mmCIF file of C-alpha atoms in Angstrom:
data_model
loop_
_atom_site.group_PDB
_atom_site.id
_atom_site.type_symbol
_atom_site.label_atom_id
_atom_site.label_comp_id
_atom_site.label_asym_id
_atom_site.label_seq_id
_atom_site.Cartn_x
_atom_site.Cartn_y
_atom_site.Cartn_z
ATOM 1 C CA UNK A 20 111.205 109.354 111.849
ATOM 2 C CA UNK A 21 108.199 106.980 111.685
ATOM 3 C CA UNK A 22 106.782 105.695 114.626
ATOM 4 C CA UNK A 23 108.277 102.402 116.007
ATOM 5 C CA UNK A 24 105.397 99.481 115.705
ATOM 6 C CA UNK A 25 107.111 97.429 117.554
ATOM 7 C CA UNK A 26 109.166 97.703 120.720
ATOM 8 C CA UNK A 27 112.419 96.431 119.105
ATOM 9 C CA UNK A 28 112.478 100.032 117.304
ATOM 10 C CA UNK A 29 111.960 101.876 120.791
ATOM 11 C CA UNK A 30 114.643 104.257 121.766
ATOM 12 C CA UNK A 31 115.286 103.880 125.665
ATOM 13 C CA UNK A 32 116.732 106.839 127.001
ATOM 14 C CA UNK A 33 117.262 108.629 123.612
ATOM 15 C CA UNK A 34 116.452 112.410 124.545
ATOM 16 C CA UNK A 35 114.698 112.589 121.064
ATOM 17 C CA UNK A 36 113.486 110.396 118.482
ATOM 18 C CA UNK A 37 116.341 109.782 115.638
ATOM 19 C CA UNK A 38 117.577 107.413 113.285
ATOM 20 C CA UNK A 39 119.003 104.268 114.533
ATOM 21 C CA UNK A 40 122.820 103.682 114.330
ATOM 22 C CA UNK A 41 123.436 99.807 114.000
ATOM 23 C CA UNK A 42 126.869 98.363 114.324
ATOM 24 C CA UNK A 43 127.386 95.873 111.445
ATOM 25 C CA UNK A 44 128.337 92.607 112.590
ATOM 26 C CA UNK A 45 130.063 94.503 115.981
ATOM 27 C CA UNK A 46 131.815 96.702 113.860
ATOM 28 C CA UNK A 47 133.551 94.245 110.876
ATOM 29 C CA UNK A 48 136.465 96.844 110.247
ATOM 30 C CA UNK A 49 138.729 95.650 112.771
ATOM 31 C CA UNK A 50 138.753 92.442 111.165
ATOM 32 C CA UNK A 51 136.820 90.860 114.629
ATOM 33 C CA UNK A 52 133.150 90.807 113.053
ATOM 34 C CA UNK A 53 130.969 88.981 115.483
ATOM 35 C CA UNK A 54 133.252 88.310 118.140
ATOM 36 C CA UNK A 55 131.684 89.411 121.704
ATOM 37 C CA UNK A 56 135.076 91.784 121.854
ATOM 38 C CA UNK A 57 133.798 93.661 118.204
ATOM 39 C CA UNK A 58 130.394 93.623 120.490
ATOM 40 C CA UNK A 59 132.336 95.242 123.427
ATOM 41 C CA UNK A 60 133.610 97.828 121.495
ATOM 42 C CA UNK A 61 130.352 99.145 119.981
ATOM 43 C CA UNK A 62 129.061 99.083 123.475
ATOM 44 C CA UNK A 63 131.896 101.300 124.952
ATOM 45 C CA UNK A 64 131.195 103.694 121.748
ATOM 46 C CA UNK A 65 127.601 103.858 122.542
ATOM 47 C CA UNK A 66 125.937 101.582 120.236
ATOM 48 C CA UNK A 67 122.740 99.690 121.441
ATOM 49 C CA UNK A 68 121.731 98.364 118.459
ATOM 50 C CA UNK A 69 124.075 95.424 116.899
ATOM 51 C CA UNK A 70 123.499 93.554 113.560
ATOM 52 C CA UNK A 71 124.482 89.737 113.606
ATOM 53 C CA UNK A 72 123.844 86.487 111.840
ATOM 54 C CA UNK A 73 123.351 83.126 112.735
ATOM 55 C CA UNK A 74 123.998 79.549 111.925
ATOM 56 C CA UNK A 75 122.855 76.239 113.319
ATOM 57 C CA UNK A 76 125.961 73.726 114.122
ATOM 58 C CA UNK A 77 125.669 70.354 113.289
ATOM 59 C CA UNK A 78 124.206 69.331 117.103
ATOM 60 C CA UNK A 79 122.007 72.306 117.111
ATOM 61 C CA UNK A 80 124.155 75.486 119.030
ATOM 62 C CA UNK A 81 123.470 79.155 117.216
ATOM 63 C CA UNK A 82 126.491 80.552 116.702
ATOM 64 C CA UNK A 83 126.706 83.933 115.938
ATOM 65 C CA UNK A 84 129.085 84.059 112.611
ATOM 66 C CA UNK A 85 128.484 85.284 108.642
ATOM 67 C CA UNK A 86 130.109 82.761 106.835
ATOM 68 C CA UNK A 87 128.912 79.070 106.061
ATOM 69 C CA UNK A 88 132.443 78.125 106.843
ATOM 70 C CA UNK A 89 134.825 78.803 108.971
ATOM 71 C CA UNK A 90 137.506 79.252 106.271
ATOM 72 C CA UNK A 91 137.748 82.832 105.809
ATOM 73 C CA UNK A 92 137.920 84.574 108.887
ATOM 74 C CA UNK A 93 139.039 81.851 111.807
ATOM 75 C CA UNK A 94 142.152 79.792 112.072
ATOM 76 C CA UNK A 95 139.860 76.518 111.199
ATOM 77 C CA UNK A 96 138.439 75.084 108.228
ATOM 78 C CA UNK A 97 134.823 73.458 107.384
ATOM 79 C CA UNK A 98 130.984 74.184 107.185
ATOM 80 C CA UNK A 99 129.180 75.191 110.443
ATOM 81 C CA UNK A 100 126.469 72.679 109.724
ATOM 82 C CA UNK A 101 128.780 69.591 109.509
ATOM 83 C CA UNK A 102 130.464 70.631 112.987
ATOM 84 C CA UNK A 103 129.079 69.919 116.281
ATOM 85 C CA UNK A 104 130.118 73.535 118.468
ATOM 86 C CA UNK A 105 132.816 71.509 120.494
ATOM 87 C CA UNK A 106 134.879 72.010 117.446
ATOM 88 C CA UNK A 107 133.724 74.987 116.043
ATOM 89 C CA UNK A 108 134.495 76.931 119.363
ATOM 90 C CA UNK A 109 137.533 76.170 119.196
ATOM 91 C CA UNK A 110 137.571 78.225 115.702
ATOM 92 C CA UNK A 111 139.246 81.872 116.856
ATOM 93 C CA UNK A 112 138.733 85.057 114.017
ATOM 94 C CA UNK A 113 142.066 86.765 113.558
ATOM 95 C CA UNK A 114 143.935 84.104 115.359
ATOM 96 C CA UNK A 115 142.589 85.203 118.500
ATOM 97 C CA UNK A 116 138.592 85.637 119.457
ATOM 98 C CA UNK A 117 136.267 82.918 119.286
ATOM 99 C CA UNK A 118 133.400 82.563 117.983
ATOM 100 C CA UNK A 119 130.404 83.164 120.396
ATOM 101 C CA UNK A 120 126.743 81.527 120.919
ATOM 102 C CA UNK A 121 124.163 83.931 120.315
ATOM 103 C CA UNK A 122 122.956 83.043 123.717
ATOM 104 C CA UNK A 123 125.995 84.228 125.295
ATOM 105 C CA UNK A 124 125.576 87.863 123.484
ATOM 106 C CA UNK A 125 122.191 87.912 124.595
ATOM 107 C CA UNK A 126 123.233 87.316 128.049
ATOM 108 C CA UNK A 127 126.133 89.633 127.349
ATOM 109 C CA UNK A 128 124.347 92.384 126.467
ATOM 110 C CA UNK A 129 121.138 92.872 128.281
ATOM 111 C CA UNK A 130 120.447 96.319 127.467
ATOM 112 C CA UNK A 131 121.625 95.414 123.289
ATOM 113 C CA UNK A 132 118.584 94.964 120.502
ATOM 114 C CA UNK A 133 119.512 92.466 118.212
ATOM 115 C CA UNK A 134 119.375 93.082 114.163
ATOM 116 C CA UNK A 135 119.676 88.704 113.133
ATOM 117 C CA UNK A 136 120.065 87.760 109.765
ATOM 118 C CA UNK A 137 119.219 83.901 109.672
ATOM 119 C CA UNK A 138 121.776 82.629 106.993
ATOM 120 C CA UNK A 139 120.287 79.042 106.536
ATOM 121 C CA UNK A 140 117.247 77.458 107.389
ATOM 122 C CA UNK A 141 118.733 75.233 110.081
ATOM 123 C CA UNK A 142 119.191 78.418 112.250
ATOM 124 C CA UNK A 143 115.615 78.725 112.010
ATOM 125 C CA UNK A 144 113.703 76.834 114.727
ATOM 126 C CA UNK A 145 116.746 77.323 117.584
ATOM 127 C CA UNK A 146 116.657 81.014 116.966
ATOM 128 C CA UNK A 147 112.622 81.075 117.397
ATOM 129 C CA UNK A 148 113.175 78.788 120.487
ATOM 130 C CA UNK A 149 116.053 80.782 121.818
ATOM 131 C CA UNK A 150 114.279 84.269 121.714
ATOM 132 C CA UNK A 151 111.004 82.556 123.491
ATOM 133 C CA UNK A 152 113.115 80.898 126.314
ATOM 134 C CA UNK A 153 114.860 83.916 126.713
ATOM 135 C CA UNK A 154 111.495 86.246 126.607
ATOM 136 C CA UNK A 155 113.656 88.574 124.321
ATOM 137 C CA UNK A 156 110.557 89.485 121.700
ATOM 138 C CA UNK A 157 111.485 93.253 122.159
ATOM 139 C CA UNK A 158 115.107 93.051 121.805
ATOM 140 C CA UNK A 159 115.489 91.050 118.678
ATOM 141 C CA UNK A 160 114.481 91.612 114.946
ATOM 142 C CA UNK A 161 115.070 88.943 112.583
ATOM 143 C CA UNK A 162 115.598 89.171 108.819
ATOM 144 C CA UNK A 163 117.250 87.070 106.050
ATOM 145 C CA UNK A 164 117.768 87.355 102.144
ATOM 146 C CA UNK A 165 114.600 84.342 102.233
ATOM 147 C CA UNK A 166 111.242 86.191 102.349
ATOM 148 C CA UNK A 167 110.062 82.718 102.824
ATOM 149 C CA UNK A 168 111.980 82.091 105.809
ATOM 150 C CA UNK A 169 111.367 84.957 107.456
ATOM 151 C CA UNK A 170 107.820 84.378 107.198
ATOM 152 C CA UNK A 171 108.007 81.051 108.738
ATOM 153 C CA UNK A 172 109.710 82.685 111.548
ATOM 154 C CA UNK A 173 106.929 84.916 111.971
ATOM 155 C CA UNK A 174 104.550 82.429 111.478
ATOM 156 C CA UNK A 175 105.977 80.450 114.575
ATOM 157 C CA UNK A 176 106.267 82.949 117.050
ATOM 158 C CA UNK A 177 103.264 84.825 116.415
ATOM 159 C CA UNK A 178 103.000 88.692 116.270
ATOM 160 C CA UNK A 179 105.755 89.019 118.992
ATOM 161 C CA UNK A 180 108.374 88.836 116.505
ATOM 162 C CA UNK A 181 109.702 91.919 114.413
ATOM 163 C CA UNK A 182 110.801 90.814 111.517
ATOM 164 C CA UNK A 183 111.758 92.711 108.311
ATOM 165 C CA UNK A 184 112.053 91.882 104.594
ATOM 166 C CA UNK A 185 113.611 89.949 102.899
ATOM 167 C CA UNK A 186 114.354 90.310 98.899
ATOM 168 C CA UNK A 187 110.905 89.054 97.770
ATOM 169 C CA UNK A 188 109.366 91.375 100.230
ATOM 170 C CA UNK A 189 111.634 94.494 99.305
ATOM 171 C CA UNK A 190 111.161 93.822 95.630
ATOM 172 C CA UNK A 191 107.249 94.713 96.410
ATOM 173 C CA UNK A 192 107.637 97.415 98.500
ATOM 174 C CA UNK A 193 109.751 98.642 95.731
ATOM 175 C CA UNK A 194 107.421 97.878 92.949
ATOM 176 C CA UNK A 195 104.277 99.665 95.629
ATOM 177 C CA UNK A 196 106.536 102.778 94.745
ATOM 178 C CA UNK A 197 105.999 102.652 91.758
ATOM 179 C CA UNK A 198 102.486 102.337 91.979
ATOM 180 C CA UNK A 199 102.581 98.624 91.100
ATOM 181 C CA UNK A 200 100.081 96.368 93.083
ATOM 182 C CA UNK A 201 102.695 93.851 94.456
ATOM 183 C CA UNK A 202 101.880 91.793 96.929
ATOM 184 C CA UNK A 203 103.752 92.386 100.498
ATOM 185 C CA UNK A 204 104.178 90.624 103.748
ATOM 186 C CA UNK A 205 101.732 92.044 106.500
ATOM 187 C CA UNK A 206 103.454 92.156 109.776
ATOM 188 C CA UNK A 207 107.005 93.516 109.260
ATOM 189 C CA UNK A 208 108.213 96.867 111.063
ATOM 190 C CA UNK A 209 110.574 97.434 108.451
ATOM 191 C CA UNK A 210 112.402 97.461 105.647
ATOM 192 C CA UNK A 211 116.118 96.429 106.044
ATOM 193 C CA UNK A 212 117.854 97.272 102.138
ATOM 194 C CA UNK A 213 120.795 97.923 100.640
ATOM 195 C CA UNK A 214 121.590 101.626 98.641
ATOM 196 C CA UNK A 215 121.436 100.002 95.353
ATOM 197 C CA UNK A 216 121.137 96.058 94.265
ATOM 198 C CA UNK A 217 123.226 95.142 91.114
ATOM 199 C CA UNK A 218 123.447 98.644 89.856
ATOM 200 C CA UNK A 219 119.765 99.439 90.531
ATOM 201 C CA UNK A 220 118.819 102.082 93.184
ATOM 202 C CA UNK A 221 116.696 100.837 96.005
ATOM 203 C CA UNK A 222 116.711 103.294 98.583
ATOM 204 C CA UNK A 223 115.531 106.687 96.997
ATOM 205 C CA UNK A 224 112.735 109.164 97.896
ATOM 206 C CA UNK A 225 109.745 107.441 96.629
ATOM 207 C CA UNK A 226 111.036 104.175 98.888
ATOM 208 C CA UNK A 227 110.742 105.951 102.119
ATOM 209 C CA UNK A 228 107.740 107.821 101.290
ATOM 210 C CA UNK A 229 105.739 104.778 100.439
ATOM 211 C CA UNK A 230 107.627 102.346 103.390
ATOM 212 C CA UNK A 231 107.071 105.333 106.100
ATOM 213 C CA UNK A 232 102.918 105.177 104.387
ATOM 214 C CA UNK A 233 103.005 101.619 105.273
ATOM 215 C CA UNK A 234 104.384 102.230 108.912
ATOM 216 C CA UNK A 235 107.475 100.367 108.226
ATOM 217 C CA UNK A 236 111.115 102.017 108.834
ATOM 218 C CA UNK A 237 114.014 102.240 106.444
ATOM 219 C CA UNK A 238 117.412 100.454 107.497
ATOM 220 C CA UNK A 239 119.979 101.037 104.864
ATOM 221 C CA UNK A 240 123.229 98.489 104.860
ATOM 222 C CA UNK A 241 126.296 98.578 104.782
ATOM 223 C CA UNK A 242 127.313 101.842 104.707
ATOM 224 C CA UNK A 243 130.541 103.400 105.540
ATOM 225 C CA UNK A 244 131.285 106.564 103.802
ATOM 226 C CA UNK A 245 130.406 109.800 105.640
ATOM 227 C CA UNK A 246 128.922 111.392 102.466
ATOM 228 C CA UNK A 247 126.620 108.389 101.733
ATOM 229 C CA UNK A 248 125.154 108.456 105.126
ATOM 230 C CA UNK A 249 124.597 112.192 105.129
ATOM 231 C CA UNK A 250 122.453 111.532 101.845
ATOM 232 C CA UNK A 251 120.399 108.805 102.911
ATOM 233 C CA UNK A 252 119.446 110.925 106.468
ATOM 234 C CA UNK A 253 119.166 113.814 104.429
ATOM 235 C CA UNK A 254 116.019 111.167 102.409
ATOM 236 C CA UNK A 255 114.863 110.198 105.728
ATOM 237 C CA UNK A 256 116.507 106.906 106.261
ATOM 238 C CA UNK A 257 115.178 105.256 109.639
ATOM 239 C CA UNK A 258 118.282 103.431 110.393
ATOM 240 C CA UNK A 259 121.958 102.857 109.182
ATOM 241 C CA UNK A 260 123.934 99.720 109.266
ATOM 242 C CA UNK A 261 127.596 100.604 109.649
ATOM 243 C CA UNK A 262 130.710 99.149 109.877
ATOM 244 C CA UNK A 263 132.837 102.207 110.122
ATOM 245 C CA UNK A 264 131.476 102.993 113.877
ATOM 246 C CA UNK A 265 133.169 106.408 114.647
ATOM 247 C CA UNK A 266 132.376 107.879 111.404
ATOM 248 C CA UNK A 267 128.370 107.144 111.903
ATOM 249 C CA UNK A 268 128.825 108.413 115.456
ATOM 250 C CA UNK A 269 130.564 111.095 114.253
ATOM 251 C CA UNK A 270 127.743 112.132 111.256
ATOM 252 C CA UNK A 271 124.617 111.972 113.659
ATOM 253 C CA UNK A 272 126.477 113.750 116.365
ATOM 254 C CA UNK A 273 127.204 116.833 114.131
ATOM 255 C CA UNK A 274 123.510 116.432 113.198
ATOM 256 C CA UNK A 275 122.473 116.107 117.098
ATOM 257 C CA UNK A 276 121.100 112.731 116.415
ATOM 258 C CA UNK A 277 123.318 110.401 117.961
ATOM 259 C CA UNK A 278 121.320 109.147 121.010
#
């Protein structure tokens, strides 16, 4: 395991160091993804580190949900930015759990770390303000597919913030590994990736060696085959995003790594 840079990546009461176990989105195969109840569950299995995303509604509330729109998981329709939140909480997933505020998981939650993907740039600025007002620079790392917005985040809140990569920044620390010169972000902890990206491998040996080199962990999404995550620990993996949460448990407690 590489050494956490930042206190996000701590292990409180862990009896050893070990890769992190990260329930995806609560734990999306129930079919509740990112309902404070998905949330509740990883909790009670022993999770402490959760994986959500945000989005901005139209009067400025951070909801924690995947989607743009409502359409796919909730009884409602429409885009989250169009909505003010006295509509879109009264979106439930499945027919029957609404949607939460990140606040209220925050407040939830006190002893949770927070993996946030921001999905669109709106989300931005309330998330900075949010993790400030709350003084929650240890429990929350922020990401998104935008290198560019991820910087900005980290540009606003200073070195307080973890942040990881996004694809820009992933596409140099893979090209590093090859011995390629590519410019990279200074100031991430890590390196948040899937297995493979359109057929190409991403997370092999030569990716950890040269991301552990740098001081950055490896988070590998979303993976939920037994097998699979027994080969990426097996390559050193820092971290696994899951959203089959008994089956991780399961792997890193036959390994004596579940913490």
């Amino acid at each position: 395991m590489t050494r956490p840079r930042h206190p996000y990546l701590d292990r409180p009461g862990a009896r050893r160091p070990g890769p992190i176990a990260f329930a995806h989105r609560g734990g999306a195969a129930d079919g509740l993804e990112n309902t404070a109840a998905a949330f509740r569950r990883a909790a009670a299995l022993g999770y402490r580190h959760f994986e959500t995303d945000v989005h901005a509604t139209r009067d400025g509330r951070l909801v924690a949900f995947h989607d743009p729109t409502l359409d796919r998981v909730t009884d409602a329709r429409g885009r989250i930015a169009d909505l003010p939140w006295a509509e879109v909480r009264r979106a439930e997933v499945a027919g029957r759990e609404p949607l939460p505020l990140f606040e209220e998981l925050l407040e939830e939650f006190p002893g949770a770390r927070w993996n946030v993907d921001i999905k669109a740039a709106p989300a931005l600025a309330p998330l900075v303000e949010l993790i400030g007002r709350t003084e929650s620079w240890d429990r929350v790392c922020v990401g998104s597919f935008s290198e560019a917005r991820v910087a900005r985040a980290a540009r606003l809140a200073g070195p307080r913030l973890a942040t990881s990569y996004g694809v820009r920044g992933v596409l140099g620390l893979r090209l590093r590994s090859y011995g390629i010169p590519a410019p990279v972000r200074p100031g991430a902890v890590c390196a948040q990736v899937p297995e493979a990206q359109n057929g190409v491998p991403v997370v092999d040996e030569r990716f950890v060696r040269t991301a552990h080199a740098r001081g950055l962990q490896v988070h590998v999404w979303t993976v939920n085959e037994a097998n699979r995550m027994e080969a990426l620990l097996d390559l050193g993996v820092d971290g696994i995003m899951t959203d089959q949460l008994e089956t991780l448990r399961a792997v890193l407690t036959a390994r004596d790594a579940w913490n």
